[in-house]
Amino acid sequence: MTRIVFAVVSFVLVIGCAKKSPSVYSKDNSTAIEVSYISTIDGGGQNAVEISDYCAKTKRLFTASTLHQSVLVFDLSDIKKPKKITEIDISPYGVNVNSVAVFEGNVAMAIENTNKQATGFIAIYDTKTLKEKKVFEAGALPDMIAYSSKGNYLLSANEGEPNEDYTVDPKGSVTIYNTKANTHTNVEFDLSDNELDGFKQKGLRSFGKNASFSQDVEPEYLTISEDEKTAWVVLQENNAIAEIDVVNAKLNKILPLGFKDFSIEKNKLDVSDKDGKIQLNTWGNLKALYLPDAITKIKVDGITYLITANEGDSRDYLGFSEEARVSEIKLDTVVFPNAKEIQRDEQLGRLKITKTLGDIDNDGDYDELYAFGARSFSIWDTAGNLVYDSGNEVAKLTMKNSKAFNQNDSRSDDKGSEPEALATIKIKGKTILFVGLERTNGVLMYDISNPKQPVSLEWINHEGDISPEGLFVIPAFESPNNQNVLVVSNEYSGTISLFEVK
């Protein structure tokens, strides 16, 4: 997860004027989806809010806050005038809370240790009394936490990042807590050399300095099947999704995600922050690692699909960095006869790529280039086959709707708009997807009722919101106003905006 550190600012509550977006329609025009702005909470500045969840019993919103090193608690009883109640201090357990999850009167918190490479903790509190109910150890750096549909399991994706010198690299893992049996266990990622080599040929990466594969994996995000039997876990830096057997607490398989081809017209992208303009182009021998952040699932006609937000990420530490700009490497002049031209800053020169891939014949120059992140969202089947990718539609929609294209073009050379967060809801037979773009101020809304042909519906934003980090929908039967409510937690602006969706 991206973190931006800033000075502490006092808490202020802001209520915006309600503004309605025009109605938008799904593909067959039979269902109008109207999005209306409700209100905004100001958490106090950058990093004041990150991931949020809601308790229907108490009508309270719980938000992980890096800035305050606590969980912020808000009263949403009057959804037009949210009120801050208190903060839950997480300092007895660690230095930072990365994620929260709520289920039937319990709020679980994923808390990293003061020593980031040491064992983290899961703390569970009562959502009404705000008293501790249970605390137990997780793996190193618990980064995302989720309850299963019936609450029988609580899972944590433990990232296990190395230290800055890359001398300590803990194992990545998934903690599974059985809430009924009151037991917990860690699932680790042990592969034989033959298994690892086979997966690498399909796009899996394992390249950390002096790291075994179990150390190299960095679980980022997860989603759990409706029957509570299976979890799919994003291994972001490894460009893969892991399938976990929840009931038996074991690794089932790994799904390498492969590469996206930027020589194709529908995948055009802007690669320079120094050309003074926004322009989308194709590039030969340029590919991308998907490197997704968030993952969620949907079921359509009885078939489960996985959706990923392909943010991109790289390993860039003092002790080891995979990053390079195209201008800094040696290109194979047979493959790139115009190497000198395309390595200019106004061309491909500024683009960040990985040094770990591309030298096919091991002769010291690069025959292919691999960028970080696909700048899209994708839909996959549960075997890891690509069903749909949004191509460069995210870039086109950002150009059309936002003044902050790729963060005012400053991120064109890196990972673009960085699709970061996902949420879905079903409305009268339609499956609606929301995609938060970290490096802009927008949330995309799609009709994905046909997973092979998603339809763009709307650009959602409230002025002042920047960098949506977390999305979720409060369903109408649980919400304070009896309507579906989209909750958008914005990391950079430190704001949480609420939108009615009907």
Coordinates of C-alpha atoms in Angstrom, one line a residue:
M1 CA 0.0 0.0 0.0
T2 CA 1.2 3.5 -0.8
R3 CA 1.8 5.7 2.2
I4 CA 2.3 9.4 2.2
V5 CA 3.6 10.9 5.5
F6 CA 2.5 14.4 6.5
A7 CA 2.1 16.7 9.5
V8 CA -0.7 16.1 12.1
V9 CA -3.8 18.2 11.5
S10 CA -6.8 18.6 13.9
F11 CA -10.1 16.8 13.0
V12 CA -12.7 18.8 11.2
L13 CA -16.2 17.6 10.0
V14 CA -17.3 18.9 6.7
I15 CA -20.8 18.5 5.2
G16 CA -21.1 19.2 1.5
C17 CA -24.2 20.3 -0.4
A18 CA -26.0 17.4 -2.0
K19 CA -25.5 17.3 -5.7
K20 CA -27.0 14.7 -8.0
S21 CA -25.3 13.1 -10.9
P22 CA -27.4 12.5 -14.0
S23 CA -29.0 9.1 -14.3
V24 CA -26.9 6.5 -16.1
Y25 CA -28.0 3.3 -17.8
S26 CA -26.9 -0.2 -18.1
K27 CA -26.4 -1.7 -21.5
D28 CA -30.0 -2.6 -22.3
N29 CA -31.3 0.7 -20.9
S30 CA -33.7 -1.1 -18.6
T31 CA -32.3 0.0 -15.3
A32 CA -31.3 3.5 -14.5
I33 CA -28.6 3.8 -11.8
E34 CA -28.6 7.2 -10.1
V35 CA -25.7 8.3 -8.0
S36 CA -26.2 11.2 -5.5
Y37 CA -23.6 12.8 -3.2
I38 CA -24.6 12.7 0.5
S39 CA -21.8 14.1 2.7
T40 CA -18.1 14.1 3.4
I41 CA -16.1 13.5 6.6
D42 CA -12.7 15.2 6.9
G43 CA -10.4 13.1 8.9
G44 CA -7.6 15.7 9.3
G45 CA -5.3 15.5 6.3
Q46 CA -3.2 13.0 4.3
N47 CA -3.2 9.5 5.6
A48 CA -5.9 10.3 8.1
V49 CA -8.2 7.7 6.5
E50 CA -7.5 4.5 4.5
I51 CA -9.8 1.4 4.8
S52 CA -13.3 1.7 6.2
D53 CA -16.1 -0.7 7.2
Y54 CA -19.6 -0.3 8.7
C55 CA -21.6 -1.8 11.5
A56 CA -25.3 -1.9 10.8
K57 CA -26.2 -2.7 14.5
T58 CA -24.6 0.5 15.8
K59 CA -24.7 2.6 12.6
R60 CA -21.0 3.3 13.1
L61 CA -18.3 3.6 10.5
F62 CA -14.8 2.3 11.5
T63 CA -11.8 3.7 9.6
A64 CA -8.1 2.7 9.7
S65 CA -6.0 5.8 10.2
T66 CA -2.2 5.8 9.6
L67 CA -2.0 9.5 10.7
H68 CA -3.7 9.0 14.0
Q69 CA -2.4 5.5 14.6
S70 CA -5.9 4.4 15.5
V71 CA -9.2 3.4 14.3
L72 CA -11.6 6.4 13.9
V73 CA -15.2 5.8 14.8
F74 CA -18.0 7.8 13.3
D75 CA -21.8 7.9 13.9
L76 CA -23.7 7.6 10.6
S77 CA -27.2 7.7 12.2
D78 CA -27.8 10.9 10.4
I79 CA -26.0 10.1 7.2
K80 CA -26.1 13.7 6.1
K81 CA -24.3 14.9 9.3
P82 CA -21.8 12.2 10.3
K83 CA -20.2 12.7 13.7
K84 CA -16.9 11.5 15.1
I85 CA -17.4 9.5 18.2
T86 CA -13.9 8.5 19.3
E87 CA -10.7 6.8 18.3
I88 CA -9.6 3.3 19.2
D89 CA -5.9 3.4 20.2
I90 CA -3.9 0.6 18.6
S91 CA -0.6 1.5 20.2
P92 CA -0.8 -1.4 22.8
Y93 CA -0.5 -3.8 19.8
G94 CA 1.7 -2.0 17.3
V95 CA 2.5 1.1 15.3
N96 CA -0.1 1.1 12.5
V97 CA -3.5 -0.3 11.6
N98 CA -3.7 -1.2 7.9
S99 CA -7.2 -2.5 7.6
V100 CA -10.5 -3.1 9.4
A101 CA -13.4 -5.5 8.9
V102 CA -16.8 -5.6 10.6
F103 CA -19.2 -8.5 11.2
E104 CA -22.2 -8.7 13.5
G105 CA -21.0 -6.4 16.3
N106 CA -17.3 -7.1 15.9
V107 CA -14.6 -4.9 14.3
A108 CA -11.4 -6.7 13.5
M109 CA -8.2 -4.7 12.9
A110 CA -5.0 -5.7 11.1
I111 CA -2.1 -4.2 13.1
E112 CA 1.6 -4.2 12.1
N113 CA 4.3 -4.5 14.7
T114 CA 6.5 -1.6 15.7
N115 CA 9.2 -3.7 14.1
K116 CA 7.6 -4.1 10.6
Q117 CA 9.3 -7.4 10.0
A118 CA 8.1 -9.0 13.2
T119 CA 4.8 -10.8 13.9
G120 CA 1.7 -8.5 13.6
F121 CA -1.6 -8.7 15.5
I122 CA -5.3 -9.0 14.9
A123 CA -7.4 -7.2 17.5
I124 CA -11.2 -7.7 17.7
Y125 CA -13.3 -5.1 19.5
D126 CA -17.0 -4.8 20.3
T127 CA -18.6 -2.2 17.9
K128 CA -20.9 -0.9 20.7
T129 CA -18.8 -0.9 23.8
L130 CA -15.5 -0.4 21.9
K131 CA -13.9 -2.9 24.3
E132 CA -11.3 -5.5 23.4
K133 CA -12.7 -9.0 22.9
K134 CA -9.7 -10.9 21.5
V135 CA -6.2 -10.3 20.3
F136 CA -4.0 -12.9 18.5
E137 CA -0.8 -13.0 16.4
A138 CA -0.9 -12.9 12.6
G139 CA 2.0 -13.1 10.2
A140 CA 4.4 -10.2 9.5
L141 CA 2.7 -7.0 8.3
P142 CA -1.0 -7.9 8.2
D143 CA -2.2 -5.7 5.4
M144 CA -5.8 -6.6 4.6
I145 CA -8.4 -8.3 6.7
A146 CA -11.9 -9.7 5.8
Y147 CA -14.7 -11.8 7.3
S148 CA -16.2 -14.6 5.3
S149 CA -19.9 -14.3 4.3
K150 CA -21.3 -16.1 7.4
G151 CA -18.6 -14.9 9.8
N152 CA -17.2 -18.3 10.4
Y153 CA -13.7 -17.2 9.3
L154 CA -11.6 -14.1 9.5
L155 CA -8.7 -13.9 7.1
S156 CA -5.7 -11.6 7.0
A157 CA -3.3 -11.1 4.1
N158 CA 0.2 -10.7 5.7
E159 CA 2.5 -8.9 3.4
G160 CA 5.8 -9.8 5.0
E161 CA 7.8 -7.0 3.4
P162 CA 11.7 -6.9 3.8
N163 CA 13.5 -4.2 5.7
E164 CA 15.1 -1.3 3.8
D165 CA 18.5 -3.0 3.7
Y166 CA 16.9 -6.3 2.4
T167 CA 18.7 -8.2 5.1
V168 CA 15.5 -9.4 6.9
D169 CA 12.7 -10.7 4.7
P170 CA 9.9 -12.5 6.7
K171 CA 7.6 -15.0 5.1
G172 CA 4.4 -13.8 3.5
S173 CA 1.4 -15.6 4.8
V174 CA -2.4 -15.7 5.2
T175 CA -3.8 -16.0 8.8
I176 CA -7.1 -17.9 9.1
Y177 CA -9.1 -17.5 12.3
N178 CA -11.9 -19.9 12.8
T179 CA -14.3 -17.8 14.8
K180 CA -16.4 -20.8 16.0
A181 CA -13.5 -23.0 17.1
N182 CA -11.6 -20.0 18.4
T183 CA -8.4 -21.2 16.6
H184 CA -6.1 -19.6 14.2
T185 CA -3.3 -20.8 11.8
N186 CA -1.0 -19.3 9.2
V187 CA -0.9 -20.6 5.6
E188 CA 2.6 -20.1 4.0
F189 CA 3.7 -20.5 0.4
D190 CA 6.1 -23.4 0.0
L191 CA 6.9 -24.5 -3.5
S192 CA 9.4 -27.0 -4.9
D193 CA 12.0 -25.7 -7.3
N194 CA 10.2 -27.5 -10.2
E195 CA 6.8 -26.0 -9.3
L196 CA 8.4 -22.6 -9.0
D197 CA 10.1 -22.9 -12.4
G198 CA 6.9 -24.0 -14.1
F199 CA 4.9 -21.1 -12.6
K200 CA 7.7 -18.6 -13.6
Q201 CA 7.2 -19.7 -17.3
K202 CA 3.6 -18.6 -17.0
G203 CA 4.4 -15.1 -15.6
L204 CA 5.0 -15.7 -11.9
R205 CA 7.8 -13.6 -10.4
S206 CA 10.2 -14.7 -7.6
F207 CA 13.2 -12.4 -7.6
G208 CA 13.8 -11.0 -4.1
K209 CA 17.3 -10.8 -2.9
N210 CA 18.4 -14.1 -1.3
A211 CA 14.8 -15.0 -0.7
S212 CA 13.0 -18.3 -0.8
F213 CA 9.6 -18.2 -2.5
S214 CA 7.8 -18.2 0.8
Q215 CA 9.8 -15.1 1.8
D216 CA 9.4 -13.6 -1.6
V217 CA 5.6 -13.6 -1.7
E218 CA 3.8 -10.5 -0.3
P219 CA 0.1 -11.1 0.0
E220 CA -1.7 -7.8 -0.5
Y221 CA -5.5 -8.4 -0.6
L222 CA -8.0 -11.2 -0.6
T223 CA -11.6 -12.2 -1.3
I224 CA -13.5 -15.1 0.0
S225 CA -16.1 -17.4 -1.7
E226 CA -19.7 -17.2 -0.6
D227 CA -19.5 -20.8 0.7
E228 CA -16.5 -19.8 2.8
K229 CA -14.4 -22.6 1.4
T230 CA -12.0 -20.8 -0.8
A231 CA -10.0 -17.6 -0.7
W232 CA -8.2 -15.9 -3.5
V233 CA -5.2 -13.8 -2.4
V234 CA -3.3 -11.3 -4.5
L235 CA 0.5 -11.8 -4.5
Q236 CA 1.1 -8.3 -5.9
E237 CA 4.9 -8.2 -6.5
N238 CA 4.8 -11.8 -7.7
N239 CA 2.2 -11.0 -10.4
A240 CA -0.1 -13.8 -9.3
I241 CA -3.2 -14.9 -7.4
A242 CA -3.0 -17.7 -4.8
E243 CA -6.0 -20.0 -4.2
I244 CA -6.4 -21.0 -0.5
D245 CA -8.4 -23.8 1.0
V246 CA -9.9 -22.0 3.9
V247 CA -11.4 -25.0 5.7
N248 CA -8.2 -27.0 5.7
A249 CA -5.9 -24.0 5.9
K250 CA -3.6 -24.9 3.0
L251 CA -2.4 -23.5 -0.3
N252 CA -4.4 -25.0 -3.3
K253 CA -2.6 -23.5 -6.2
I254 CA -1.0 -20.3 -7.7
L255 CA -2.4 -18.5 -10.8
P256 CA 0.3 -16.5 -12.6
L257 CA -1.3 -13.6 -14.4
G258 CA 1.1 -13.2 -17.4
F259 CA 1.6 -9.9 -19.2
K260 CA -0.3 -7.2 -21.0
D261 CA 0.9 -6.2 -24.5
F262 CA 1.2 -2.4 -25.2
S263 CA 1.8 -2.9 -28.9
I264 CA -2.0 -3.4 -29.3
E265 CA -4.1 -0.5 -30.3
K266 CA -6.7 -0.9 -27.4
N267 CA -3.8 -0.8 -24.9
K268 CA -2.3 2.6 -25.9
L269 CA -0.8 4.5 -23.0
D270 CA 1.0 7.7 -22.0
V271 CA 4.5 6.9 -20.9
S272 CA 6.2 10.4 -20.5
D273 CA 5.8 13.1 -17.8
K274 CA 8.2 15.3 -19.8
D275 CA 6.4 15.7 -23.1
G276 CA 4.2 18.6 -22.0
K277 CA 1.0 16.8 -23.2
I278 CA -1.2 13.8 -22.8
Q279 CA -0.9 11.4 -25.6
L280 CA -1.6 7.7 -25.9
N281 CA 0.6 5.5 -28.1
T282 CA 1.4 1.9 -28.8
W283 CA 4.9 0.6 -28.2
G284 CA 6.5 -2.5 -29.7
N285 CA 8.2 -5.0 -27.3
L286 CA 6.7 -3.2 -24.3
K287 CA 4.6 -5.3 -21.9
A288 CA 3.3 -4.8 -18.4
L289 CA 3.0 -7.0 -15.3
Y290 CA -0.5 -6.8 -14.0
L291 CA 0.6 -6.6 -10.3
P292 CA -2.9 -6.1 -8.9
D293 CA -3.7 -4.6 -5.6
A294 CA -7.4 -5.1 -4.7
I295 CA -9.3 -8.2 -5.7
T296 CA -13.0 -9.0 -5.4
K297 CA -15.4 -11.6 -6.7
I298 CA -18.8 -11.8 -8.4
K299 CA -21.0 -14.6 -9.4
V300 CA -22.9 -14.4 -12.7
D301 CA -25.1 -17.3 -14.0
G302 CA -23.6 -19.5 -11.4
I303 CA -20.0 -18.8 -12.5
T304 CA -17.5 -17.1 -10.1
Y305 CA -15.2 -14.4 -11.6
L306 CA -12.3 -12.6 -10.0
I307 CA -11.8 -8.9 -10.5
T308 CA -8.5 -7.2 -10.0
A309 CA -7.4 -3.5 -9.8
N310 CA -4.1 -3.5 -11.6
E311 CA -2.2 -0.8 -9.6
G312 CA 1.3 -2.0 -10.2
D313 CA 4.1 -2.1 -7.6
S314 CA 7.9 -2.4 -7.6
R315 CA 10.6 -3.4 -5.2
D316 CA 12.7 -0.3 -4.5
Y317 CA 14.8 -0.6 -1.4
L318 CA 18.3 0.6 -0.4
G319 CA 19.5 -3.0 -0.4
F320 CA 17.8 -4.0 -3.6
S321 CA 15.9 -2.2 -6.4
E322 CA 14.5 -3.6 -9.6
E323 CA 13.6 -0.2 -11.0
A324 CA 15.2 1.5 -14.0
R325 CA 14.1 4.0 -16.6
V326 CA 14.3 3.0 -20.3
S327 CA 16.8 5.8 -20.8
E328 CA 19.2 4.2 -18.3
I329 CA 19.4 0.7 -19.8
K330 CA 21.1 -0.8 -22.9
L331 CA 18.6 -1.8 -25.6
D332 CA 19.2 -4.5 -28.2
T333 CA 19.7 -2.5 -31.4
V334 CA 18.4 -5.3 -33.6
V335 CA 15.1 -5.3 -31.7
F336 CA 15.2 -1.6 -31.2
P337 CA 16.9 -0.1 -34.3
N338 CA 15.7 3.4 -33.2
A339 CA 16.9 2.9 -29.6
K340 CA 18.5 6.4 -29.3
E341 CA 15.3 8.1 -30.4
I342 CA 12.9 6.1 -28.2
Q343 CA 15.1 6.6 -25.2
R344 CA 14.5 10.3 -25.2
D345 CA 12.5 11.7 -22.3
E346 CA 9.7 12.8 -24.6
Q347 CA 9.4 9.3 -25.9
L348 CA 9.9 6.1 -23.9
G349 CA 12.9 7.2 -21.9
R350 CA 11.2 8.2 -18.7
L351 CA 9.1 5.0 -18.3
K352 CA 10.0 2.9 -15.3
I353 CA 10.6 -0.8 -16.0
T354 CA 11.9 -3.8 -14.1
K355 CA 15.5 -4.8 -14.6
T356 CA 14.6 -8.4 -13.7
L357 CA 12.9 -9.2 -17.1
G358 CA 13.6 -8.6 -20.7
D359 CA 17.2 -9.7 -21.4
I360 CA 16.0 -12.9 -23.2
D361 CA 19.4 -14.1 -24.5
N362 CA 21.4 -13.0 -21.4
D363 CA 23.8 -10.8 -23.4
G364 CA 23.5 -7.7 -21.2
D365 CA 21.0 -5.7 -23.3
Y366 CA 17.2 -5.7 -23.2
D367 CA 15.1 -7.4 -25.9
E368 CA 11.8 -6.7 -24.2
L369 CA 10.6 -4.1 -21.7
Y370 CA 8.3 -4.8 -18.8
A371 CA 6.5 -1.9 -17.0
F372 CA 4.8 -1.9 -13.6
G373 CA 1.0 -2.3 -13.6
A374 CA -1.5 -2.8 -16.4
R375 CA -3.3 0.6 -15.8
S376 CA -6.6 -1.2 -15.9
F377 CA -9.0 -3.5 -14.1
S378 CA -9.3 -7.1 -15.2
I379 CA -11.8 -9.9 -14.9
W380 CA -10.5 -13.5 -14.6
D381 CA -12.0 -16.9 -14.2
T382 CA -11.0 -19.0 -11.2
A383 CA -8.5 -20.9 -13.3
G384 CA -6.6 -17.6 -13.9
N385 CA -7.7 -17.1 -17.5
L386 CA -8.3 -13.5 -18.6
V387 CA -11.9 -12.9 -19.4
Y388 CA -11.7 -9.1 -19.8
D389 CA -9.3 -6.3 -19.5
S390 CA -10.3 -2.6 -19.7
G391 CA -7.4 -1.8 -22.0
N392 CA -6.8 1.9 -21.9
E393 CA -10.3 2.9 -21.0
V394 CA -9.3 4.1 -17.6
A395 CA -6.9 6.5 -19.2
K396 CA -9.5 7.7 -21.7
L397 CA -12.1 8.2 -19.0
T398 CA -9.6 10.1 -16.8
M399 CA -8.7 12.4 -19.7
K400 CA -12.4 13.1 -20.2
N401 CA -13.4 13.6 -16.6
S402 CA -10.5 14.7 -14.5
K403 CA -8.0 17.6 -14.5
A404 CA -5.6 15.3 -12.7
F405 CA -4.7 12.8 -15.5
N406 CA -2.1 10.5 -14.0
Q407 CA -1.7 12.9 -11.1
N408 CA -1.3 15.9 -13.4
D409 CA 0.7 13.7 -15.8
S410 CA 3.4 13.3 -13.2
R411 CA 2.7 9.5 -13.0
S412 CA 2.6 8.8 -16.7
D413 CA 6.2 7.5 -16.5
D414 CA 5.4 5.2 -13.6
K415 CA 2.1 3.4 -13.2
G416 CA -0.5 5.8 -14.6
S417 CA -3.7 6.4 -12.7
E418 CA -3.1 3.3 -10.5
P419 CA -6.5 1.5 -10.2
E420 CA -6.4 0.7 -6.5
A421 CA -9.8 -0.2 -4.9
L422 CA -12.8 -2.2 -5.9
A423 CA -16.4 -2.7 -4.7
T424 CA -19.5 -4.4 -6.2
I425 CA -23.2 -4.4 -5.7
K426 CA -26.2 -6.0 -7.3
I427 CA -29.2 -3.8 -8.1
K428 CA -32.3 -5.3 -9.6
G429 CA -30.4 -8.0 -11.4
K430 CA -27.5 -5.8 -12.5
T431 CA -24.0 -6.3 -11.2
I432 CA -22.3 -2.9 -10.6
L433 CA -18.6 -2.4 -10.2
F434 CA -16.8 0.6 -8.7
V435 CA -13.1 1.2 -9.3
G436 CA -11.1 3.7 -7.3
L437 CA -8.2 5.4 -9.1
E438 CA -5.4 6.3 -6.6
R439 CA -3.6 8.8 -8.7
T440 CA -6.7 10.9 -9.6
N441 CA -9.8 12.0 -7.8
G442 CA -12.2 9.6 -9.3
V443 CA -14.2 6.4 -9.0
L444 CA -15.4 4.6 -12.1
M445 CA -18.7 2.9 -12.2
Y446 CA -19.3 -0.1 -14.6
D447 CA -22.2 -2.5 -15.4
I448 CA -20.4 -5.8 -15.4
S449 CA -23.6 -8.0 -15.6
N450 CA -21.9 -9.5 -18.7
P451 CA -18.3 -10.0 -17.4
K452 CA -17.0 -10.3 -21.0
Q453 CA -18.4 -6.9 -22.0
P454 CA -18.5 -4.4 -19.1
V455 CA -20.1 -1.1 -19.8
S456 CA -18.8 2.2 -18.4
L457 CA -21.6 4.1 -16.7
E458 CA -20.3 7.0 -14.6
W459 CA -17.4 9.0 -13.2
I460 CA -18.0 9.6 -9.5
N461 CA -16.2 12.3 -7.4
H462 CA -16.7 14.9 -4.8
E463 CA -14.6 18.0 -5.2
G464 CA -11.7 17.9 -2.7
D465 CA -11.4 14.1 -2.6
I466 CA -8.0 12.8 -3.8
S467 CA -6.7 9.3 -4.1
P468 CA -9.4 6.8 -3.2
E469 CA -7.8 4.0 -1.3
G470 CA -10.8 2.0 0.0
L471 CA -14.3 1.4 -1.4
F472 CA -17.2 -0.5 -0.1
V473 CA -21.0 -0.4 -0.4
I474 CA -23.4 -0.4 2.5
P475 CA -26.4 -2.4 1.2
A476 CA -29.8 -0.7 1.5
F477 CA -31.2 -3.2 4.1
E478 CA -28.3 -2.2 6.4
S479 CA -27.8 1.5 5.7
P480 CA -29.0 4.4 7.8
N481 CA -31.1 5.9 5.0
N482 CA -32.4 2.6 3.6
Q483 CA -30.5 3.1 0.3
N484 CA -27.3 1.6 -1.1
V485 CA -24.4 3.8 0.0
L486 CA -21.0 3.9 -1.6
V487 CA -18.3 4.8 0.9
V488 CA -15.1 6.2 -0.6
S489 CA -12.1 6.6 1.7
N490 CA -9.5 9.0 0.1
E491 CA -6.0 8.6 1.4
Y492 CA -4.3 11.8 0.1
S493 CA -7.1 14.2 1.0
G494 CA -8.0 12.4 4.2
T495 CA -11.7 12.5 3.4
I496 CA -14.5 10.0 3.4
S497 CA -17.3 10.7 1.0
L498 CA -20.7 9.0 1.0
F499 CA -22.8 8.5 -2.2
E500 CA -26.3 7.1 -2.6
V501 CA -26.7 4.6 -5.3
K502 CA -30.1 3.5 -6.5

